[in-house]
PDB file of N, CA and C in Angstrom:
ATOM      1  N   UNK R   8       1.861  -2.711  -2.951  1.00 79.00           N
ATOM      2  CA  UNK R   8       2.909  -2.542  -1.962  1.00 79.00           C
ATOM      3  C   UNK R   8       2.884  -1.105  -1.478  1.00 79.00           C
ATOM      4  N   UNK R   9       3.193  -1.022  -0.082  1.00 75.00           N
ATOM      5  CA  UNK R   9       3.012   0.146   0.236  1.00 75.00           C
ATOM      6  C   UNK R   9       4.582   1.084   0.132  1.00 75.00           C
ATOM      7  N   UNK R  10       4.544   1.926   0.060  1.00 78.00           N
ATOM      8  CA  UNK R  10       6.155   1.941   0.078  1.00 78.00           C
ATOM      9  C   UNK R  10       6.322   3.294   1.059  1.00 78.00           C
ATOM     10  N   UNK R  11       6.403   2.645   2.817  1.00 79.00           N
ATOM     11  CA  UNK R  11       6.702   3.707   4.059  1.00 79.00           C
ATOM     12  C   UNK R  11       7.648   4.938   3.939  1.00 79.00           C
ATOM     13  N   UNK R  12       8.784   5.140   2.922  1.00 81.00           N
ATOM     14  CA  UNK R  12       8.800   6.345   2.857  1.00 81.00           C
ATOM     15  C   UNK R  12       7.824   7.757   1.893  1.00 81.00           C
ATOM     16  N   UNK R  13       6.934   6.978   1.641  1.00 83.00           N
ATOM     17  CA  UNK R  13       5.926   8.057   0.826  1.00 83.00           C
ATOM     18  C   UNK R  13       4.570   7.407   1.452  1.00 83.00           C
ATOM     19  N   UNK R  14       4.469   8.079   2.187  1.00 85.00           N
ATOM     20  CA  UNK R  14       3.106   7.251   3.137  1.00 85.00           C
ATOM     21  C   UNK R  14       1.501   7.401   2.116  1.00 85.00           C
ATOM     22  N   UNK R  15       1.619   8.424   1.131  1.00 88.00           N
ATOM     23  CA  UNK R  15       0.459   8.575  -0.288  1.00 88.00           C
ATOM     24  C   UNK R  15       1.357   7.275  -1.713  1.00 88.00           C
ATOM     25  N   UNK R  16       2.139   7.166  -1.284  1.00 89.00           N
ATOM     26  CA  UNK R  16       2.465   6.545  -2.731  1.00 89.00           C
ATOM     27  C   UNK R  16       1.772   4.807  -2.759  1.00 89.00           C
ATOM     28  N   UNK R  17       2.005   3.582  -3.947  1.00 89.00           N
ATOM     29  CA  UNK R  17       0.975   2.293  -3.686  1.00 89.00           C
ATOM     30  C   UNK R  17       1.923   2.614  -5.446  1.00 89.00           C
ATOM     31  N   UNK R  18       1.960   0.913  -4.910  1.00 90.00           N
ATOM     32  CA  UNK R  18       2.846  -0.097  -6.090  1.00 90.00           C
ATOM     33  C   UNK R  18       2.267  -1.056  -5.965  1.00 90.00           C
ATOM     34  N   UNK R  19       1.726  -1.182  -7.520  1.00 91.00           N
ATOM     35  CA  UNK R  19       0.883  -2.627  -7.687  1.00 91.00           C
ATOM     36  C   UNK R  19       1.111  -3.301  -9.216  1.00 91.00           C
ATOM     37  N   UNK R  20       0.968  -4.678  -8.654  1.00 90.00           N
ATOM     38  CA  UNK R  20       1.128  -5.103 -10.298  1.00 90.00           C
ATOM     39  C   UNK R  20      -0.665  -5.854 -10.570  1.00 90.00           C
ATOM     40  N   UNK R  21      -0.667  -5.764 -11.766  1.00 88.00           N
ATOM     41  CA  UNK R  21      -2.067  -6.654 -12.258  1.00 88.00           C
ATOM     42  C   UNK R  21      -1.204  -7.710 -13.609  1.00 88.00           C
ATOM     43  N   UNK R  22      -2.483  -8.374 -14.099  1.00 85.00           N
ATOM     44  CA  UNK R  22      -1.925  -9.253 -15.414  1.00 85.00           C
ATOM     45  C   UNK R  22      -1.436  -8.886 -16.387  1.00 85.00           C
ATOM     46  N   UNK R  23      -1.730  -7.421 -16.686  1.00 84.00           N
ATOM     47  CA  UNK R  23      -1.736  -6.268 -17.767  1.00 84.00           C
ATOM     48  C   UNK R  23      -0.270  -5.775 -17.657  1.00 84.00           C
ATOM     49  N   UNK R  24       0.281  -5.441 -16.426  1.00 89.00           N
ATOM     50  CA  UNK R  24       1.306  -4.645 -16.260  1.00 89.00           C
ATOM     51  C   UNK R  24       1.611  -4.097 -14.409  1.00 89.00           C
ATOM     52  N   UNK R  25       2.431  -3.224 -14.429  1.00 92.00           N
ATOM     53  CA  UNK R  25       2.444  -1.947 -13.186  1.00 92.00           C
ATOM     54  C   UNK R  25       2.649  -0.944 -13.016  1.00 92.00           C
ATOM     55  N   UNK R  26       1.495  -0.743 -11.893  1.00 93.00           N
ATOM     56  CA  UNK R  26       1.525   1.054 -12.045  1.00 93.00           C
ATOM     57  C   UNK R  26       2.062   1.381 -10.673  1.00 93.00           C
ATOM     58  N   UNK R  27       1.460   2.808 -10.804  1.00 91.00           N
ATOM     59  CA  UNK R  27       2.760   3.839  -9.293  1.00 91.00           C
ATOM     60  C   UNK R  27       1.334   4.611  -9.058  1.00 91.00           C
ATOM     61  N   UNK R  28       0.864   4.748  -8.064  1.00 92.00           N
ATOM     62  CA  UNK R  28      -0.110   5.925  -7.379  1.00 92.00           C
ATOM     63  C   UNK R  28       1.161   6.721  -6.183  1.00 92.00           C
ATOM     64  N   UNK R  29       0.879   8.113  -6.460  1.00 89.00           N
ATOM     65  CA  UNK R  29       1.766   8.887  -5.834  1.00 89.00           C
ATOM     66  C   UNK R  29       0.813   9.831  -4.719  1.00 89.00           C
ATOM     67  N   UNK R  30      -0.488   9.613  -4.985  1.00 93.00           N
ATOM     68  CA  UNK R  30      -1.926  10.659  -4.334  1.00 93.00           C
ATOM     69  C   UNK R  30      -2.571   9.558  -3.737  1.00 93.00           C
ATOM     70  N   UNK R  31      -2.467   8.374  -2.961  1.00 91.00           N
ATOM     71  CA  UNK R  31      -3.611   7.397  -2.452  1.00 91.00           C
ATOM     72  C   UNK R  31      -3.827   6.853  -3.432  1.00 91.00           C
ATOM     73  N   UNK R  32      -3.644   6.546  -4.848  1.00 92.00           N
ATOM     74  CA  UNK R  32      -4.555   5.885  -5.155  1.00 92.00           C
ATOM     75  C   UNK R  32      -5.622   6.601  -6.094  1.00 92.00           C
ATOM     76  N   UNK R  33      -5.438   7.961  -5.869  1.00 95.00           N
ATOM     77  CA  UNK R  33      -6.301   8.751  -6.908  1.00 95.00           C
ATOM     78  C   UNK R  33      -6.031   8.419  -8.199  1.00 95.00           C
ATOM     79  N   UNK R  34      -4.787   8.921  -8.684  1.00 96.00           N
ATOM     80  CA  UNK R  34      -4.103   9.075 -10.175  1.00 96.00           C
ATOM     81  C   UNK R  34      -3.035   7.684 -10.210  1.00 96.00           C
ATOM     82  N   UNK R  35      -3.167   7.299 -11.091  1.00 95.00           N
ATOM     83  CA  UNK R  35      -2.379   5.708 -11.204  1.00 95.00           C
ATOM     84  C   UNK R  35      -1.527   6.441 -12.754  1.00 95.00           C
ATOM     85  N   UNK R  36      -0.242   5.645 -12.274  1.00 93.00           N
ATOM     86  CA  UNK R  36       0.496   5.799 -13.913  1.00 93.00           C
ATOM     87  C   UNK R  36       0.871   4.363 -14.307  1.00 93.00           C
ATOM     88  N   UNK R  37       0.802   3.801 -15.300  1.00 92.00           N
ATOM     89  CA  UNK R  37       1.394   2.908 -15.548  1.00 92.00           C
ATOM     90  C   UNK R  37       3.367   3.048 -15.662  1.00 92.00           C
ATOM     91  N   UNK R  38       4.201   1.790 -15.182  1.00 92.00           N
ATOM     92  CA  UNK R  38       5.313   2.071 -15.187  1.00 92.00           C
ATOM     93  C   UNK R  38       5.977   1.250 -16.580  1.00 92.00           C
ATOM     94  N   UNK R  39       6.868   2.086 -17.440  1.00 91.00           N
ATOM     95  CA  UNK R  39       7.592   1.309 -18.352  1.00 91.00           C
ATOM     96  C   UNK R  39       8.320   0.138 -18.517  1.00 91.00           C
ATOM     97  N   UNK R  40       8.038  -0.764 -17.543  1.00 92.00           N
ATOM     98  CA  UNK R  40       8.893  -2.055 -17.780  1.00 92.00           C
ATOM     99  C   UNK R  40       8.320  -2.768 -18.988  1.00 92.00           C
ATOM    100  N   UNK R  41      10.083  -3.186 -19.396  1.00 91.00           N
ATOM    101  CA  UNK R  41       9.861  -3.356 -21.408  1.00 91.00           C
ATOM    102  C   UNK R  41       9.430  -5.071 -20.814  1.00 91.00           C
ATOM    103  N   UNK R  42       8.598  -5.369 -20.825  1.00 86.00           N
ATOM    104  CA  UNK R  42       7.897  -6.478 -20.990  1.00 86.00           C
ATOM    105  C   UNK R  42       6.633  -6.471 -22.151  1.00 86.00           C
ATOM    106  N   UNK R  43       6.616  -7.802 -22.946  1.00 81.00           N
ATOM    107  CA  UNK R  43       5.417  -8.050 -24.143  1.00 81.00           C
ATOM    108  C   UNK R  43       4.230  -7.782 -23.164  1.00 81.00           C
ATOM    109  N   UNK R  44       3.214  -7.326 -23.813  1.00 76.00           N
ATOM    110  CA  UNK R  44       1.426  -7.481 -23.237  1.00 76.00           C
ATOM    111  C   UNK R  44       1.128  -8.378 -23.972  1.00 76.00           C
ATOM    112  N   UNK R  45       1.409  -9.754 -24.948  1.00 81.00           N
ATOM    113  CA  UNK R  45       0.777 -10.529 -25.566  1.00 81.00           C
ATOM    114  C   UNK R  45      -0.005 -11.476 -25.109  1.00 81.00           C
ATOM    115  N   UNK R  46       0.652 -11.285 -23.775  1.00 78.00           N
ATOM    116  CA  UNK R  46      -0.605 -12.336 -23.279  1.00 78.00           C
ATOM    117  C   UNK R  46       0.087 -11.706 -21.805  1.00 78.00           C
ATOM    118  N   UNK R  47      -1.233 -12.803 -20.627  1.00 79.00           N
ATOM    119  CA  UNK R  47      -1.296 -11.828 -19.122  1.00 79.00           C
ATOM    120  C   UNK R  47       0.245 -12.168 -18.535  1.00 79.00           C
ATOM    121  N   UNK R  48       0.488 -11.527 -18.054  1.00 82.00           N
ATOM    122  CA  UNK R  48       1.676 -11.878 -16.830  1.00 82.00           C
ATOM    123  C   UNK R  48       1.283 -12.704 -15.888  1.00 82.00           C
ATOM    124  N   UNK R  49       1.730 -14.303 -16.142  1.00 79.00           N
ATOM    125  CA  UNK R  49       1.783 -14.818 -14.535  1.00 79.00           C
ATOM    126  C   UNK R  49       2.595 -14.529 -13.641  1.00 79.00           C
ATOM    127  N   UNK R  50       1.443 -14.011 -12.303  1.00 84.00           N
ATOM    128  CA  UNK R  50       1.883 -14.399 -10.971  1.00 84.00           C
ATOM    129  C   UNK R  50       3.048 -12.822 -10.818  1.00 84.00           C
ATOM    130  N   UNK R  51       2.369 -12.163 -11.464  1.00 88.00           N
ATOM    131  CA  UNK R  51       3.156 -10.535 -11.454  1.00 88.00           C
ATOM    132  C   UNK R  51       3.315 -10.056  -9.912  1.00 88.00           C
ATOM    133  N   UNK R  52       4.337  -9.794  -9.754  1.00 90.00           N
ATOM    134  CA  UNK R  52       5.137  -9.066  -8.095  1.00 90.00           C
ATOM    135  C   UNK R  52       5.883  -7.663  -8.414  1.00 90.00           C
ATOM    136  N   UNK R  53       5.439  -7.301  -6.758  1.00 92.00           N
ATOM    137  CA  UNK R  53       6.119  -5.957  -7.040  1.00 92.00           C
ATOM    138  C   UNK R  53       7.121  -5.914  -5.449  1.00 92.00           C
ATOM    139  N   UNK R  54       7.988  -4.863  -5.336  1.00 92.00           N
ATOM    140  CA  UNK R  54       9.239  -5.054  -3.848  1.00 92.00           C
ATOM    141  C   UNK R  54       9.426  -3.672  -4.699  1.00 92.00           C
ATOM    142  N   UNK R  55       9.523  -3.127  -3.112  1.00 91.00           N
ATOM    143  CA  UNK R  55      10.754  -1.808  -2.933  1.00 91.00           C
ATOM    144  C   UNK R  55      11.434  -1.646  -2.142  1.00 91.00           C
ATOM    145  N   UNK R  56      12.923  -1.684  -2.473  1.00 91.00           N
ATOM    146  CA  UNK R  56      13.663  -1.824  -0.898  1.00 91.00           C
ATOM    147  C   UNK R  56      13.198  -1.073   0.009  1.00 91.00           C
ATOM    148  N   UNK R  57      13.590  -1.964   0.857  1.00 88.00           N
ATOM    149  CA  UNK R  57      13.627  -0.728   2.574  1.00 88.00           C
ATOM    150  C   UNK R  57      14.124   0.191   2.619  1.00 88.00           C
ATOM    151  N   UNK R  58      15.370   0.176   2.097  1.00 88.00           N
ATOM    152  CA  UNK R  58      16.023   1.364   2.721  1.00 88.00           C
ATOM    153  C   UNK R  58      16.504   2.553   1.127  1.00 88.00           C
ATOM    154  N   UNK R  59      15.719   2.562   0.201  1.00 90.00           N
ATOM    155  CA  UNK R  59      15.646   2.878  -1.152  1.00 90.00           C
ATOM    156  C   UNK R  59      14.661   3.072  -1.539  1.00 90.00           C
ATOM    157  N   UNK R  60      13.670   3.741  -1.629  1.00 89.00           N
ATOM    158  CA  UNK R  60      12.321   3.893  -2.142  1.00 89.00           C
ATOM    159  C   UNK R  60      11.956   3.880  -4.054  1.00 89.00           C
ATOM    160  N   UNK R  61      13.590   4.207  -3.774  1.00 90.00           N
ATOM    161  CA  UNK R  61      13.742   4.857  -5.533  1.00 90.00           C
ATOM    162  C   UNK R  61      14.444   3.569  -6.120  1.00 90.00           C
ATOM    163  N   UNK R  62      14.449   2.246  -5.762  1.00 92.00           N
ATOM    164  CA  UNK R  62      14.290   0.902  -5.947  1.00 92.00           C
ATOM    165  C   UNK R  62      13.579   0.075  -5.979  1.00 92.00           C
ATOM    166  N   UNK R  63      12.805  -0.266  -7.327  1.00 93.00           N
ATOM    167  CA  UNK R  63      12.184  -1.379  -7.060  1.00 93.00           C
ATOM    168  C   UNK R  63      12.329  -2.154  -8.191  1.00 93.00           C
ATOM    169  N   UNK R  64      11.779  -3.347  -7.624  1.00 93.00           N
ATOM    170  CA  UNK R  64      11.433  -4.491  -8.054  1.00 93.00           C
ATOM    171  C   UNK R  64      10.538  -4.941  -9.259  1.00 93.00           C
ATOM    172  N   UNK R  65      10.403  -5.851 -10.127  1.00 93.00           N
ATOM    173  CA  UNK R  65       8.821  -6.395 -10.500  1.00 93.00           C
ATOM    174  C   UNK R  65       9.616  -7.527 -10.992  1.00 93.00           C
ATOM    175  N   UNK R  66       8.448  -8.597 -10.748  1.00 91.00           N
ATOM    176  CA  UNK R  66       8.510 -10.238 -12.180  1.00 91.00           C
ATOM    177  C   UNK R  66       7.873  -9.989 -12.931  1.00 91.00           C
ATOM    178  N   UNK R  67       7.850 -10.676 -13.845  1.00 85.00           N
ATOM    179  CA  UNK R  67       7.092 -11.160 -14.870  1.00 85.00           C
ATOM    180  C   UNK R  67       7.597 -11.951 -15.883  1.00 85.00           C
ATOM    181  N   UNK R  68       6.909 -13.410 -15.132  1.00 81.00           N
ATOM    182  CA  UNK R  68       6.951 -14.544 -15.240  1.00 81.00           C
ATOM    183  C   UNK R  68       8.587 -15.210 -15.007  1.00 81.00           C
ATOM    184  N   UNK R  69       9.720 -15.531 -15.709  1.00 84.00           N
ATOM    185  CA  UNK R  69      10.902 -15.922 -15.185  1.00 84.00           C
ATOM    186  C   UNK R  69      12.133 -15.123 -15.052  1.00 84.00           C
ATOM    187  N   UNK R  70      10.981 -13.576 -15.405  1.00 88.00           N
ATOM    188  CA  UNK R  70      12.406 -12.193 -15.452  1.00 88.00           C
ATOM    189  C   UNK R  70      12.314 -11.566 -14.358  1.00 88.00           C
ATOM    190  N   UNK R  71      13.265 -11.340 -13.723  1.00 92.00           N
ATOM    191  CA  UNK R  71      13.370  -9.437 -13.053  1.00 92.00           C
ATOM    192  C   UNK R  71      13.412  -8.856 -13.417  1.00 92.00           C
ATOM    193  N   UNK R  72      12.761  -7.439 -13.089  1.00 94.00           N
ATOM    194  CA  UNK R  72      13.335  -6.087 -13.511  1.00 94.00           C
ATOM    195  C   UNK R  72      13.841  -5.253 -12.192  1.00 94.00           C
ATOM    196  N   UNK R  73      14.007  -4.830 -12.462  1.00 94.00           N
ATOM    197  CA  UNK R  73      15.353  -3.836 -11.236  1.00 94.00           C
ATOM    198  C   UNK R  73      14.782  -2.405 -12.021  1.00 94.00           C
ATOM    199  N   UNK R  74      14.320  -1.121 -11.222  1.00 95.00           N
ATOM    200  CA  UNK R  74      14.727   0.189 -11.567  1.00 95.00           C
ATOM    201  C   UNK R  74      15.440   0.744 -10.138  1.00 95.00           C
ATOM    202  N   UNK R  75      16.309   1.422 -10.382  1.00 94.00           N
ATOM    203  CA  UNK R  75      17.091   2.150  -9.230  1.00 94.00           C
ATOM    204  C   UNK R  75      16.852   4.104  -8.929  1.00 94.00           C
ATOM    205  N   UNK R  76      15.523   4.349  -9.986  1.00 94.00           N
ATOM    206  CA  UNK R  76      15.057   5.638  -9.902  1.00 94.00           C
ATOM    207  C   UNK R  76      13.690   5.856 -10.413  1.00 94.00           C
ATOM    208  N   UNK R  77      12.966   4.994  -9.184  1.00 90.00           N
ATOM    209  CA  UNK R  77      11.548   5.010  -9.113  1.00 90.00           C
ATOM    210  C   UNK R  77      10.396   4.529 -10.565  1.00 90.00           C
ATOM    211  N   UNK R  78      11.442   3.484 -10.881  1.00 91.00           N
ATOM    212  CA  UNK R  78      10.862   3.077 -12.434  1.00 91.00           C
ATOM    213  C   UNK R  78      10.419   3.883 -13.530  1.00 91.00           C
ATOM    214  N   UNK R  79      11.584   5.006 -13.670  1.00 93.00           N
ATOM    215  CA  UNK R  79      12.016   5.515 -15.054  1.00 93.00           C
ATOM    216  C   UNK R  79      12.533   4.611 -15.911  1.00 93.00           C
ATOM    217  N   UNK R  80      13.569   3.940 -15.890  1.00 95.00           N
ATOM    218  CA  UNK R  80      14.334   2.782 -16.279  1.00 95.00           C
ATOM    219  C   UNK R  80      14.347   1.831 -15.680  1.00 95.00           C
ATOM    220  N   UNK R  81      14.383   0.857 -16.316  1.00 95.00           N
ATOM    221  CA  UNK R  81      14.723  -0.705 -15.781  1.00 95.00           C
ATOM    222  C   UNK R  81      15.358  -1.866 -16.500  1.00 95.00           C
ATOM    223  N   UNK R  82      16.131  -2.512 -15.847  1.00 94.00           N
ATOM    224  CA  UNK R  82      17.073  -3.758 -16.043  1.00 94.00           C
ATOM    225  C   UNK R  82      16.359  -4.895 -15.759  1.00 94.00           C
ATOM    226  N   UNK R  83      16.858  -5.739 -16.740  1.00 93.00           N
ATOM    227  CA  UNK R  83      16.796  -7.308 -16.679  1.00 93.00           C
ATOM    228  C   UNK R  83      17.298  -7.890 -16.408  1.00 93.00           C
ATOM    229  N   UNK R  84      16.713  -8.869 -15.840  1.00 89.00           N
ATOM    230  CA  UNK R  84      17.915 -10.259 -15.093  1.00 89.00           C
ATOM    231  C   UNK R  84      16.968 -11.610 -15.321  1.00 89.00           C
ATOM    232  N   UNK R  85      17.118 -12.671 -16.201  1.00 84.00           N
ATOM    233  CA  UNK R  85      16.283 -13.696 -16.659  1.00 84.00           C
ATOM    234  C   UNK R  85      16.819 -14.888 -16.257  1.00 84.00           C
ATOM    235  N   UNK R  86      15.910 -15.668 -15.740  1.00 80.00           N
ATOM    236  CA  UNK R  86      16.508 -16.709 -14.521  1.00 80.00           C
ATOM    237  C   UNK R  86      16.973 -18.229 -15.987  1.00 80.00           C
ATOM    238  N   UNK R  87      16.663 -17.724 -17.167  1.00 83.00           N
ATOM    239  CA  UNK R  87      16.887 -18.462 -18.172  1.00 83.00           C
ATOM    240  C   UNK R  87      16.611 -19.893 -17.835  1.00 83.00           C
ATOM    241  N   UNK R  88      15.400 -19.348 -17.225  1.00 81.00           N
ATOM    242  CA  UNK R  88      14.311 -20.762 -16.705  1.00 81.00           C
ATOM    243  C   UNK R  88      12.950 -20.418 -17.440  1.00 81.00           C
ATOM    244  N   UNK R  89      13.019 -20.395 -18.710  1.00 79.00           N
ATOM    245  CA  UNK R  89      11.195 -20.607 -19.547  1.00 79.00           C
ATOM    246  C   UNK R  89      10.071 -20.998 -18.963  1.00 79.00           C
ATOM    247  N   UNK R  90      10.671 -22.474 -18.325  1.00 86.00           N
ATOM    248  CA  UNK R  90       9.190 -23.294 -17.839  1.00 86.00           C
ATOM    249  C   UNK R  90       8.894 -22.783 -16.244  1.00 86.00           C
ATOM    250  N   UNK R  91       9.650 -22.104 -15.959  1.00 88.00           N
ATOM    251  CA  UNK R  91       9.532 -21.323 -14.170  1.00 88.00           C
ATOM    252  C   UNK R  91       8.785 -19.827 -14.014  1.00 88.00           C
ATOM    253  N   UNK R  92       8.028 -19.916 -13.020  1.00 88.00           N
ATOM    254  CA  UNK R  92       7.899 -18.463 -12.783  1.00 88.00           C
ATOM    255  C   UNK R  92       8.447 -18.499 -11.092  1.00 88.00           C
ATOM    256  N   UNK R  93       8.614 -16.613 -11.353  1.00 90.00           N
ATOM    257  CA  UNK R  93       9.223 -16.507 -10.159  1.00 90.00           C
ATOM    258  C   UNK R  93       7.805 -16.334  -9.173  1.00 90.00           C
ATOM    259  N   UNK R  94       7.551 -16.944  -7.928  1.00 91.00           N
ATOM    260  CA  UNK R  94       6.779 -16.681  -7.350  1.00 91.00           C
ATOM    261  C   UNK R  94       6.797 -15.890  -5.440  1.00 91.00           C
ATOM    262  N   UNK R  95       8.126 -15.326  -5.527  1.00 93.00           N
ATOM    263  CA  UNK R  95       8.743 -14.610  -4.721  1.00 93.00           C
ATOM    264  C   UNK R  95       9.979 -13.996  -4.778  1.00 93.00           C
ATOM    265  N   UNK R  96       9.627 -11.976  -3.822  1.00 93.00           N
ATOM    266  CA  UNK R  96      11.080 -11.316  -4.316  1.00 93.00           C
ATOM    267  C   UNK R  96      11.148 -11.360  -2.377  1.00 93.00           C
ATOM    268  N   UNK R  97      11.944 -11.486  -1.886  1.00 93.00           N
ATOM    269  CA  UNK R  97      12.300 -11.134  -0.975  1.00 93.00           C
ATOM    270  C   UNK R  97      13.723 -10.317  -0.876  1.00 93.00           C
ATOM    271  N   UNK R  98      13.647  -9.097   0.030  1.00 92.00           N
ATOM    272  CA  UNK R  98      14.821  -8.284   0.127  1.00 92.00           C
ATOM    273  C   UNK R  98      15.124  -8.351   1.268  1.00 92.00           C
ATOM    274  N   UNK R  99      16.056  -8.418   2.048  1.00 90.00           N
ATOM    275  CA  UNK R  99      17.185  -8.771   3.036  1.00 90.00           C
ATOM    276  C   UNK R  99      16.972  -7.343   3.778  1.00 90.00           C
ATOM    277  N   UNK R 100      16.511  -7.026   5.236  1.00 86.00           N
ATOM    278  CA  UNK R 100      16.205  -5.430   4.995  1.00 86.00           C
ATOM    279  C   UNK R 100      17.769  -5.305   5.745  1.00 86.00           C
ATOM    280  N   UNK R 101      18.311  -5.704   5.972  1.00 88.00           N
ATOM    281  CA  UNK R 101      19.988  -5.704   6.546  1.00 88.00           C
ATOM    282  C   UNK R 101      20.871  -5.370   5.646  1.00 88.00           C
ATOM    283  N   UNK R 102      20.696  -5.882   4.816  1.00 88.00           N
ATOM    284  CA  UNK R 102      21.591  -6.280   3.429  1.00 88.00           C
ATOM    285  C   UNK R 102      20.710  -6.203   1.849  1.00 88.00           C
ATOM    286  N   UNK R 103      20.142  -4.840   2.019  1.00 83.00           N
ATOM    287  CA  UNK R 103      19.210  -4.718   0.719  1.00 83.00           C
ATOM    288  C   UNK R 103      19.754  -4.891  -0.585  1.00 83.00           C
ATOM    289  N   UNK R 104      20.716  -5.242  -0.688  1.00 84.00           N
ATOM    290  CA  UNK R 104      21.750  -5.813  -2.106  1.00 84.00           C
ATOM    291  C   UNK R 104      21.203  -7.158  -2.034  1.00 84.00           C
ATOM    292  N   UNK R 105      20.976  -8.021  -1.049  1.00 90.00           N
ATOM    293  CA  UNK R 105      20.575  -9.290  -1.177  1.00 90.00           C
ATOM    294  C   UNK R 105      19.104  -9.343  -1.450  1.00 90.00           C
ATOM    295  N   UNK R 106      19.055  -9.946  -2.612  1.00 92.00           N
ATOM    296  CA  UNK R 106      17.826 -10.308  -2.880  1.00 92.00           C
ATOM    297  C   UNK R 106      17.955 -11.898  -3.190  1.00 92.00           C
ATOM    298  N   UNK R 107      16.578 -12.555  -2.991  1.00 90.00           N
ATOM    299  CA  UNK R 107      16.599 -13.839  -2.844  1.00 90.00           C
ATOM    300  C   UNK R 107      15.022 -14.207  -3.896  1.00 90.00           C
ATOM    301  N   UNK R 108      14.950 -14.959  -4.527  1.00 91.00           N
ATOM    302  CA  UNK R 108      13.871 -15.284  -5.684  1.00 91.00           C
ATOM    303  C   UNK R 108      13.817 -16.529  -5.323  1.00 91.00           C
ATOM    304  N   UNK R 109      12.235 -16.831  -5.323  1.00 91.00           N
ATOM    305  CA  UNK R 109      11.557 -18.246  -5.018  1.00 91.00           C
ATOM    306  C   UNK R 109      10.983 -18.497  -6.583  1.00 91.00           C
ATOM    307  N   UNK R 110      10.934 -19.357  -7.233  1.00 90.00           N
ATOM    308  CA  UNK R 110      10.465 -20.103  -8.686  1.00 90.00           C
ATOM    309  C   UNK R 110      10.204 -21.157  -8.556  1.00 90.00           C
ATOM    310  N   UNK R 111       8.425 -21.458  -8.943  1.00 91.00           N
ATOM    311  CA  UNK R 111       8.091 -22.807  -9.374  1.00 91.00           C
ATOM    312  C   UNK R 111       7.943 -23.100 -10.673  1.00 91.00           C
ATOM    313  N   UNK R 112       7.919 -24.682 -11.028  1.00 90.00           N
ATOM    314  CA  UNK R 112       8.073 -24.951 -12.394  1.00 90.00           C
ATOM    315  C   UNK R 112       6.457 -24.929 -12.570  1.00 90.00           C
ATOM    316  N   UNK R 113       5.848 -24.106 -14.066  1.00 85.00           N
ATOM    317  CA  UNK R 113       4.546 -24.283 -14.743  1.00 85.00           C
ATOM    318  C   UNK R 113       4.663 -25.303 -14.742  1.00 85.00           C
ATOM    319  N   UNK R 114       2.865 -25.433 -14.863  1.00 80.00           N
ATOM    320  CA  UNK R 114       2.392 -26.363 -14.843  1.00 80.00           C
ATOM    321  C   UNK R 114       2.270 -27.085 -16.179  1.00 80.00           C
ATOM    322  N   UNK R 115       2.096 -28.080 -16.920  1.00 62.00           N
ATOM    323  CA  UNK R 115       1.965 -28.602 -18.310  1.00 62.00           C
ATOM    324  C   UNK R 115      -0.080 -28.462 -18.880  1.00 62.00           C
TER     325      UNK R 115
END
């Protein structure tokens, strides 16, 4: 994700986790969201509000995380759906408090 108020910065998630490039892309940090590595993250997403840079987003698998200061910290919100992953964050760029989550049920 690109995030337009830092025109060098790039938010990405992989299976492993997510990181923050603040230089293009040169130097990558990984970000602390308390999620297990025991196995890969399905279907990992990343969102930063529009109008908040120092907000973002990530899934992994039927949780949110929320940081509100550039993913130093982060909050949980668990759709207390096990067999679901979330497979969309959409943010409202009008109403960036509204966020809206798309979840399909795994597969067996």
């Amino acid at each position: 994700t690109f995030i337009k108020q830092y025109p060098n910065a790039l938010f990405i998630s992989t299976s492993s986790g997510y990181y923050i490039s603040r230089d293009a892309g040169t130097n990558w940090t990984e970000l602390g969201v308390p999620i297990s590595k025991a196995a890969p993250l399905r279907n990992p997403l990343v969102r930063v509000s529009p109008t908040n840079p120092s907000r973002l987003f990530v899934s992994a698998n039927s949780i949110l995380f929320r940081s509100e200061d550039g993913g130093d910290n982060w909050n949980a919100l668990s759709l207390e759906l096990p067999n679901h992953t979330i497979t969309d964050i959409s943010i409202d760029p009008s109403s960036p408090a509204k966020v809206l989550l798309t979840a399909t049920a795994n597969q067996s």
